[in-house]
GROMACS .gro file of N, CA and C in nm:
model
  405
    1UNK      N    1   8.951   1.129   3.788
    1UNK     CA    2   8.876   1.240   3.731
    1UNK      C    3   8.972   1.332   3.657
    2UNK      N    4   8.926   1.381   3.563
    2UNK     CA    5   8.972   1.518   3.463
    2UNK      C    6   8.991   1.634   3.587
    3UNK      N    7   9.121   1.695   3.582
    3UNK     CA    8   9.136   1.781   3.689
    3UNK      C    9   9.134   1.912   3.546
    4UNK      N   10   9.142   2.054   3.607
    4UNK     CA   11   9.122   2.171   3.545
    4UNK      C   12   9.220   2.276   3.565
    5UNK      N   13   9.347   2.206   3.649
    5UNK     CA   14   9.461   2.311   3.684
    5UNK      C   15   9.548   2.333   3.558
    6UNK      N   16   9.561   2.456   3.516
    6UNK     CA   17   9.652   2.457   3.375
    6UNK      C   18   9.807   2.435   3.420
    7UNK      N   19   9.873   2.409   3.512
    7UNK     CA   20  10.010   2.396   3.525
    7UNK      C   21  10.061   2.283   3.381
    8UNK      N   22  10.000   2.151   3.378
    8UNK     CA   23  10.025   2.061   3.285
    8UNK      C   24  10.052   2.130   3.164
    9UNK      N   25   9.951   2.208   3.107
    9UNK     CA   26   9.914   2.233   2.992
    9UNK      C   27  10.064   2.372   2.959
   10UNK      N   28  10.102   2.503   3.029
   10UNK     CA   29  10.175   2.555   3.056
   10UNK      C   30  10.314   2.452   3.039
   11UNK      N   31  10.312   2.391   3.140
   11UNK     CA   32  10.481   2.333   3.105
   11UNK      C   33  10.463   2.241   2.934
   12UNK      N   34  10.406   2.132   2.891
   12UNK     CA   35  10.384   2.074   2.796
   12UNK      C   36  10.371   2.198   2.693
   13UNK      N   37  10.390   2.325   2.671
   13UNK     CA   38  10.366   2.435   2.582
   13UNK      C   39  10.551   2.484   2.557
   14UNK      N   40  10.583   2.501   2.705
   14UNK     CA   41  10.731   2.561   2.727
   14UNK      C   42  10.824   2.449   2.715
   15UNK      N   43  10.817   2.320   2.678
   15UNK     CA   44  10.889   2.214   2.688
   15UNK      C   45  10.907   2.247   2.482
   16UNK      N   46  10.830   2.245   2.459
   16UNK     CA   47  10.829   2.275   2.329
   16UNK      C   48  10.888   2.394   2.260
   17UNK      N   49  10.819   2.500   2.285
   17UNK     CA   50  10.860   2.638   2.289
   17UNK      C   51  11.036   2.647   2.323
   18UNK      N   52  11.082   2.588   2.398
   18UNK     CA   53  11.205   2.545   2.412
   18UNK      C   54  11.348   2.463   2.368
   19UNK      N   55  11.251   2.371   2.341
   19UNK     CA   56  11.329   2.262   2.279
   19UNK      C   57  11.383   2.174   2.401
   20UNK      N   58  11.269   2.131   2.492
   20UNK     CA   59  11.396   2.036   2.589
   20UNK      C   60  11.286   1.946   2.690
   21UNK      N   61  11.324   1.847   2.765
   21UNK     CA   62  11.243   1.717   2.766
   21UNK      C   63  11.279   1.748   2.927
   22UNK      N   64  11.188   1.740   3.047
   22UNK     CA   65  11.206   1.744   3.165
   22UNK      C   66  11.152   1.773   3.280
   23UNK      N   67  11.183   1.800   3.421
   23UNK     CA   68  11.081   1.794   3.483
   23UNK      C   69  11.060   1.967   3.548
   24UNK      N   70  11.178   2.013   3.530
   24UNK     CA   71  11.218   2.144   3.555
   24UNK      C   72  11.199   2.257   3.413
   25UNK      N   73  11.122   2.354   3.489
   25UNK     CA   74  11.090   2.485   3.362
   25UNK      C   75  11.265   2.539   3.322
   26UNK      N   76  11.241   2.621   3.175
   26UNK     CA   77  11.315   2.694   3.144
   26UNK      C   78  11.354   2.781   3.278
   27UNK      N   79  11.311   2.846   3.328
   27UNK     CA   80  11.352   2.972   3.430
   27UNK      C   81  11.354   2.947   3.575
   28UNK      N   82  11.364   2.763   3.590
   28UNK     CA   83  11.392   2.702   3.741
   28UNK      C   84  11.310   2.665   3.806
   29UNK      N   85  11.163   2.702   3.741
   29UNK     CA   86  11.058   2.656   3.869
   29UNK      C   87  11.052   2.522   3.870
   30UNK      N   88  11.013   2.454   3.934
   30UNK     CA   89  10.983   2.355   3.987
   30UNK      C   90  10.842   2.310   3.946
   31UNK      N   91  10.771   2.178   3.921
   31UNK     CA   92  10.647   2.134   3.891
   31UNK      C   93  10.547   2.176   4.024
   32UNK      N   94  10.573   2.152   4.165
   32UNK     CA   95  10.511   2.170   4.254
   32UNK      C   96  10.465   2.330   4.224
   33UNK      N   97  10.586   2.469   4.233
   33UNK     CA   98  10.589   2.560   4.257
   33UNK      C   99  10.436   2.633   4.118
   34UNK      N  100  10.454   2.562   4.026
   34UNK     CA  101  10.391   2.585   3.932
   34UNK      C  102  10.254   2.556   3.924
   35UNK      N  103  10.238   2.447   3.995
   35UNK     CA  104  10.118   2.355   4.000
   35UNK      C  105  10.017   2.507   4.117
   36UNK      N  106  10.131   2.503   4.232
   36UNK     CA  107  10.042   2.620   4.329
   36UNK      C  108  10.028   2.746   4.280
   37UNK      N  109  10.137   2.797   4.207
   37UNK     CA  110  10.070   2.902   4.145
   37UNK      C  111   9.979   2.923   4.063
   38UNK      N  112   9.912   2.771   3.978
   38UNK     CA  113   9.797   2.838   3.907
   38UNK      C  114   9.628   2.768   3.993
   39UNK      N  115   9.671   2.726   4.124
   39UNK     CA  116   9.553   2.736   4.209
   39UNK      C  117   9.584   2.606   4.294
   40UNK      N  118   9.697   2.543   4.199
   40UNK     CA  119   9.670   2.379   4.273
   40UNK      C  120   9.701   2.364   4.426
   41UNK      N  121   9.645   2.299   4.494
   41UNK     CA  122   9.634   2.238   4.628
   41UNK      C  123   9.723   2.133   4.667
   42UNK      N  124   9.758   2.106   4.769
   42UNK     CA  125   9.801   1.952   4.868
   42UNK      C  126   9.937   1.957   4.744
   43UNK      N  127   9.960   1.813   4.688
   43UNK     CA  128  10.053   1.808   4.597
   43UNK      C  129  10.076   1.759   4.490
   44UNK      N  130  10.170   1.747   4.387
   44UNK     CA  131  10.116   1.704   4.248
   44UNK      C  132  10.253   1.642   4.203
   45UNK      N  133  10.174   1.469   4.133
   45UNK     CA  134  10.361   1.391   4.121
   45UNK      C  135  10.320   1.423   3.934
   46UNK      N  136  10.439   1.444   3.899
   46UNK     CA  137  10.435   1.487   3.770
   46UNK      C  138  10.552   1.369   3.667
   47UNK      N  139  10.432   1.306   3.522
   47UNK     CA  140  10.500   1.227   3.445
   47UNK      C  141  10.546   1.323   3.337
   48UNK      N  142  10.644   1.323   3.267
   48UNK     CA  143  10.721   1.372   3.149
   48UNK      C  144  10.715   1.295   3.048
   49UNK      N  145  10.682   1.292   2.967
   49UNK     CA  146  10.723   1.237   2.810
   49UNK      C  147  10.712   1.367   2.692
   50UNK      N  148  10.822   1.335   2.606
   50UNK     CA  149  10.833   1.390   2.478
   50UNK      C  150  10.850   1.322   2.357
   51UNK      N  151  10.829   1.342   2.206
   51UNK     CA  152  10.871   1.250   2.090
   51UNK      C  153  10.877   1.359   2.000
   52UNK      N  154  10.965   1.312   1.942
   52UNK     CA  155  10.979   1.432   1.792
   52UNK      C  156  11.135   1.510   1.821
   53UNK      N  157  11.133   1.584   1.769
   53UNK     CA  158  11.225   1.669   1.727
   53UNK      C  159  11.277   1.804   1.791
   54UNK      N  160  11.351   1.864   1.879
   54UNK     CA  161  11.368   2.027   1.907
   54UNK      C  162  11.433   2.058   1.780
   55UNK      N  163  11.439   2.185   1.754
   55UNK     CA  164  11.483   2.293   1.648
   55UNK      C  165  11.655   2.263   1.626
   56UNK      N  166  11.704   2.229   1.727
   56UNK     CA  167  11.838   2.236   1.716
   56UNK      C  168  11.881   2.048   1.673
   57UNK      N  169  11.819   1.965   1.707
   57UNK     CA  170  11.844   1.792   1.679
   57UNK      C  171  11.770   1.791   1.510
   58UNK      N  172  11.696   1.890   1.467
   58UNK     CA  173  11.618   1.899   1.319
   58UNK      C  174  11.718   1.944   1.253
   59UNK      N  175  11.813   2.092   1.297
   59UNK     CA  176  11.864   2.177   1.220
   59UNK      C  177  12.024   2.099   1.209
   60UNK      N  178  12.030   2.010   1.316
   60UNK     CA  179  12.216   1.908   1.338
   60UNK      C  180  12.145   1.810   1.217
   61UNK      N  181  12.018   1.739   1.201
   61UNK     CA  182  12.012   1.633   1.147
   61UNK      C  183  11.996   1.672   0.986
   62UNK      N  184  11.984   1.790   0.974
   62UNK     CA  185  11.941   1.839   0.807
   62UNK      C  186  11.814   1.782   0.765
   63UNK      N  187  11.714   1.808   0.876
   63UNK     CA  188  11.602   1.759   0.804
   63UNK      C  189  11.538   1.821   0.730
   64UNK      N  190  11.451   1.818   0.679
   64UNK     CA  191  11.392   1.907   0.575
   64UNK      C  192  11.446   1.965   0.421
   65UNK      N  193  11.566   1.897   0.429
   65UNK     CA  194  11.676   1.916   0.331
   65UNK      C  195  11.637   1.829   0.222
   66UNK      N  196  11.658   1.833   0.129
   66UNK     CA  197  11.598   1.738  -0.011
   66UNK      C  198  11.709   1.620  -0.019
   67UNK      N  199  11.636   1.495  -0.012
   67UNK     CA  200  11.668   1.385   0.028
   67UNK      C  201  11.705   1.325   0.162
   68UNK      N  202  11.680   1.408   0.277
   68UNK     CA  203  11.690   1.400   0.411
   68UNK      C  204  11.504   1.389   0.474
   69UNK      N  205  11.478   1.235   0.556
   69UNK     CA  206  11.371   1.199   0.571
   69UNK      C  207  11.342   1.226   0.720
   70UNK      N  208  11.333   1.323   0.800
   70UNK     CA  209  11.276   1.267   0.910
   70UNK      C  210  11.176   1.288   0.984
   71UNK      N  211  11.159   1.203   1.032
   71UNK     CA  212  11.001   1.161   1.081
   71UNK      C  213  10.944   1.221   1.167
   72UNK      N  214  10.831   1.285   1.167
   72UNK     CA  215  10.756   1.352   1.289
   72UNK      C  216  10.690   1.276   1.339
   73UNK      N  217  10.709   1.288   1.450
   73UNK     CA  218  10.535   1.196   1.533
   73UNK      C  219  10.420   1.293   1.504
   74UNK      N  220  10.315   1.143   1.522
   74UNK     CA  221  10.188   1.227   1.479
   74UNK      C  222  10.110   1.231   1.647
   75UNK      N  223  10.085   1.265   1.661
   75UNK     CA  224  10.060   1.357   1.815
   75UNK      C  225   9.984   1.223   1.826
   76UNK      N  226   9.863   1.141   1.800
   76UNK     CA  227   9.786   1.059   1.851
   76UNK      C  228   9.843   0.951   1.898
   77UNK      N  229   9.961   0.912   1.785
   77UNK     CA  230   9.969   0.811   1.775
   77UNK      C  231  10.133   0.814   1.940
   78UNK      N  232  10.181   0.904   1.923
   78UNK     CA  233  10.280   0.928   1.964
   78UNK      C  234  10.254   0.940   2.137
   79UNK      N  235  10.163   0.980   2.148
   79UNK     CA  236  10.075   1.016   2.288
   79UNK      C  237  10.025   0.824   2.335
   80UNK      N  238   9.994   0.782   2.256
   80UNK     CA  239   9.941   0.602   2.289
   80UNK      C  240  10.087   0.572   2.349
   81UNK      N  241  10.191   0.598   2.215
   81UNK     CA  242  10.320   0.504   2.306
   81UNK      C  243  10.374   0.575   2.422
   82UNK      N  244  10.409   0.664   2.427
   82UNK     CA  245  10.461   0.726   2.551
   82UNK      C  246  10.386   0.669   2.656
   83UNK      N  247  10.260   0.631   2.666
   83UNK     CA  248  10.178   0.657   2.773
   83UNK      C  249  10.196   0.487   2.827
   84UNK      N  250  10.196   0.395   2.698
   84UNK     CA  251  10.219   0.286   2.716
   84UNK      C  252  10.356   0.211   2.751
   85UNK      N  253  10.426   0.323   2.727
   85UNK     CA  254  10.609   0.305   2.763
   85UNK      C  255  10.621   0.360   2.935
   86UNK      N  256  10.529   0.483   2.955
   86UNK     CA  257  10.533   0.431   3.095
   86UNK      C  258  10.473   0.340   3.198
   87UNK      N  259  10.356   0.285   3.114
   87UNK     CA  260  10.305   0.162   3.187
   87UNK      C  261  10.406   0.041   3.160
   88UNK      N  262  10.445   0.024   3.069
   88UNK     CA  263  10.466  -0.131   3.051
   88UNK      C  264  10.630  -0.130   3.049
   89UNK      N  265  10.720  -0.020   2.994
   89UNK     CA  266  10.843  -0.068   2.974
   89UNK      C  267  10.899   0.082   3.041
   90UNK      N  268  10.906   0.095   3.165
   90UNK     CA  269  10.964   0.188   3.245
   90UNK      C  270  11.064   0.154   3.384
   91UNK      N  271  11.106   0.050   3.286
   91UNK     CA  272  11.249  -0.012   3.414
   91UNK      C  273  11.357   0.122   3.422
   92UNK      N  274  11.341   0.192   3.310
   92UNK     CA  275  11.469   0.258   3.322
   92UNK      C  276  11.462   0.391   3.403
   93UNK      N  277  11.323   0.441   3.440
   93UNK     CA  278  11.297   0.515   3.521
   93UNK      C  279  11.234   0.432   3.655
   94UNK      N  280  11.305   0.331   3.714
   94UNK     CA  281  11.245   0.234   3.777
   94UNK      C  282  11.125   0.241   3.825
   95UNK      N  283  11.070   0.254   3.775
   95UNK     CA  284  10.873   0.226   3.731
   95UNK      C  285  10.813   0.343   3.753
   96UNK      N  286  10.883   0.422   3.847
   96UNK     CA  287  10.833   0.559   3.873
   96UNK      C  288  10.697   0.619   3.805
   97UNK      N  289  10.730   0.618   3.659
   97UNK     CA  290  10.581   0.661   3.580
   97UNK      C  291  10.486   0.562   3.632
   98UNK      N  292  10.497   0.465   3.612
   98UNK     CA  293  10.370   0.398   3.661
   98UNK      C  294  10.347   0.347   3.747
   99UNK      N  295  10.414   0.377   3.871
   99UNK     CA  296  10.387   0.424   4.018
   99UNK      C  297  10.275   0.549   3.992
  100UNK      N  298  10.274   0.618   3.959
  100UNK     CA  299  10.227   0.781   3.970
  100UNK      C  300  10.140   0.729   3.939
  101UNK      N  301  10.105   0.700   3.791
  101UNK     CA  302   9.991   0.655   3.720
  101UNK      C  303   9.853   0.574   3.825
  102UNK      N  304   9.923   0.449   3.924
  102UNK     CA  305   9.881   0.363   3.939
  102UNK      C  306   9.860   0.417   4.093
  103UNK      N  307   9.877   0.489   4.119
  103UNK     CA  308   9.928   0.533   4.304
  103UNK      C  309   9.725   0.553   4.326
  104UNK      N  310   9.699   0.500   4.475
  104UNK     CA  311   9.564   0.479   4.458
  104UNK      C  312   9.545   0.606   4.539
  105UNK      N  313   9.640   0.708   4.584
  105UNK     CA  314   9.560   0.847   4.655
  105UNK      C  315   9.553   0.948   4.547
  106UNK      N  316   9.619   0.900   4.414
  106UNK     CA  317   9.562   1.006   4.304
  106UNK      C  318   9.442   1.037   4.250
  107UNK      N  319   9.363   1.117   4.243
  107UNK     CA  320   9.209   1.092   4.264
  107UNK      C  321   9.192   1.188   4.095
  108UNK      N  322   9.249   1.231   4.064
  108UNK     CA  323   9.240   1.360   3.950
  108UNK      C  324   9.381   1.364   3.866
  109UNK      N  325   9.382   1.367   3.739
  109UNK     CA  326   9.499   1.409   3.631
  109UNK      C  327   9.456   1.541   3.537
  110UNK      N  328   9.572   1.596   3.586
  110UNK     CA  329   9.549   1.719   3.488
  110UNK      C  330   9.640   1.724   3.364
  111UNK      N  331   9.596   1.729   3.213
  111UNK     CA  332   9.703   1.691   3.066
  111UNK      C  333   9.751   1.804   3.034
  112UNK      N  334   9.853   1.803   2.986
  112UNK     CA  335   9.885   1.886   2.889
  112UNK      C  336   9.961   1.845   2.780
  113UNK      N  337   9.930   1.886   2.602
  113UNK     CA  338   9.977   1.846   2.543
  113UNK      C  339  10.004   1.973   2.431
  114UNK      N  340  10.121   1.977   2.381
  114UNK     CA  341  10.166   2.109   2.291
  114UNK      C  342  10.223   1.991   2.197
  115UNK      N  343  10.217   2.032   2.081
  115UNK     CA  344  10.288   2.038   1.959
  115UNK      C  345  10.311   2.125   1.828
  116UNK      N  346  10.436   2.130   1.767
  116UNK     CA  347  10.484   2.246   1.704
  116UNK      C  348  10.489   2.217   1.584
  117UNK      N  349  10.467   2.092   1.555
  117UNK     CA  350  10.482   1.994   1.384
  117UNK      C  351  10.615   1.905   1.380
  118UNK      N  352  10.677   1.908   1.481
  118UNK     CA  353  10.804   1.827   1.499
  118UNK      C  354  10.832   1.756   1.618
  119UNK      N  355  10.810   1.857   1.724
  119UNK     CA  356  10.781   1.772   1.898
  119UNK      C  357  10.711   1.771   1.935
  120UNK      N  358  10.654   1.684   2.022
  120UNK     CA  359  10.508   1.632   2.108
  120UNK      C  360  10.577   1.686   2.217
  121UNK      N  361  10.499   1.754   2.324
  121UNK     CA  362  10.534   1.695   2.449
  121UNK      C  363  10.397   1.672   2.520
  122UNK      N  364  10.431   1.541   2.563
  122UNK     CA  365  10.275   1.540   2.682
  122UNK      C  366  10.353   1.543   2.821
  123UNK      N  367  10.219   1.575   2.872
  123UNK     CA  368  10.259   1.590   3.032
  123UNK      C  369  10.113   1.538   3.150
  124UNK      N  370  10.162   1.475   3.179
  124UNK     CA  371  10.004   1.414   3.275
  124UNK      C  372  10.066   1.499   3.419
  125UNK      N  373   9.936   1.554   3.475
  125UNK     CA  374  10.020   1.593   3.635
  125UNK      C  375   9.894   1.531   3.747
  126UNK      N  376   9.952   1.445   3.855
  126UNK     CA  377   9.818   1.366   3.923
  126UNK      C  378   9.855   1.415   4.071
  127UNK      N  379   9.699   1.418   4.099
  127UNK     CA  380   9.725   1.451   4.237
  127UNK      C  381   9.594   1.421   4.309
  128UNK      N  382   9.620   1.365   4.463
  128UNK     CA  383   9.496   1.313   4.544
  128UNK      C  384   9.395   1.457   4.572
  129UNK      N  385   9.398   1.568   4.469
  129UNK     CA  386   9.280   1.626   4.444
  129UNK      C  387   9.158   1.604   4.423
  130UNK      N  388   9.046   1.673   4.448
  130UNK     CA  389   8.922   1.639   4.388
  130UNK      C  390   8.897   1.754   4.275
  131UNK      N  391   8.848   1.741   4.178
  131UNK     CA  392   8.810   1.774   4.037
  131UNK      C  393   8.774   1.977   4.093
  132UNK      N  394   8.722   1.958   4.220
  132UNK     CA  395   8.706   2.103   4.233
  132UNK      C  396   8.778   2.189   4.277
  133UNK      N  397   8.896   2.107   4.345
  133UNK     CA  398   9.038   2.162   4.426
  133UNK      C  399   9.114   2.191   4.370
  134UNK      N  400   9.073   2.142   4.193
  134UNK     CA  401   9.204   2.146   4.129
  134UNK      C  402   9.193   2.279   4.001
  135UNK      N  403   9.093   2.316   4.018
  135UNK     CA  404   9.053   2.387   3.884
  135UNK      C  405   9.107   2.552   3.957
   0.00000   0.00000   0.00000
């Protein structure tokens, strides 16, 4: 089920707003700590993905510069692979993402997705919530 806790949506905003890919906020909190402060219950395993660009890997690469090409993800398309890189090719986080994904006491995912015109970040956060525990 579609869960309604904004923690997802909050970090996937500040991952951006930032410039940086991870599981930990700018100012130390923690995904759990975040998840309870905006109502969430019991506990919440949290996937990370980002694509695109921070301000500072754009401004080292000279993009935007005349004859300098680089590529933005386009949020739809960019959101399919991530999601499919943690199902199918996530040896390197030894499967972890799609453990979470696939874990059968997760009952609810809550999304969040920010983009700035250069970085995506999505953020899925799952937890053996029910749809009303979580809002």
């Amino acid at each position: 089920a579609l869960g309604s806790n904004s923690a997802a949506q909050h970090h996937a905003q500040d991952m951006v707003k930032h410039g940086y890919g991870g599981h930990w906020w700018t100012d130390g909190l923690k995904p759990y700590m975040v998840y309870s402060l905006t109502g969430g219950t019991s506990y919440a395993a949290e996937n990370v993905a980002w694509s695109g660009w921070t301000d500072k890997e754009w401004n080292a690469s000279r993009c935007g510069q005349l004859l300098v090409n680089c590529e933005v993800p386009q949020p739809r398309e960019a959101i399919e692979e991530l999601q499919w890189a943690m199902m199918y090719d996530d040896a390197d986080s030894d499967w972890g993402h799609r453990d979470n994904i696939l874990n059968a006491s997760h009952r609810a995912v809550n999304i969040g997705i920010a983009f700035n015109g250069k970085m995506l970040a999505w953020r899925p956060t799952l937890c053996p919530c029910s749809r009303r525990a979580a809002s």
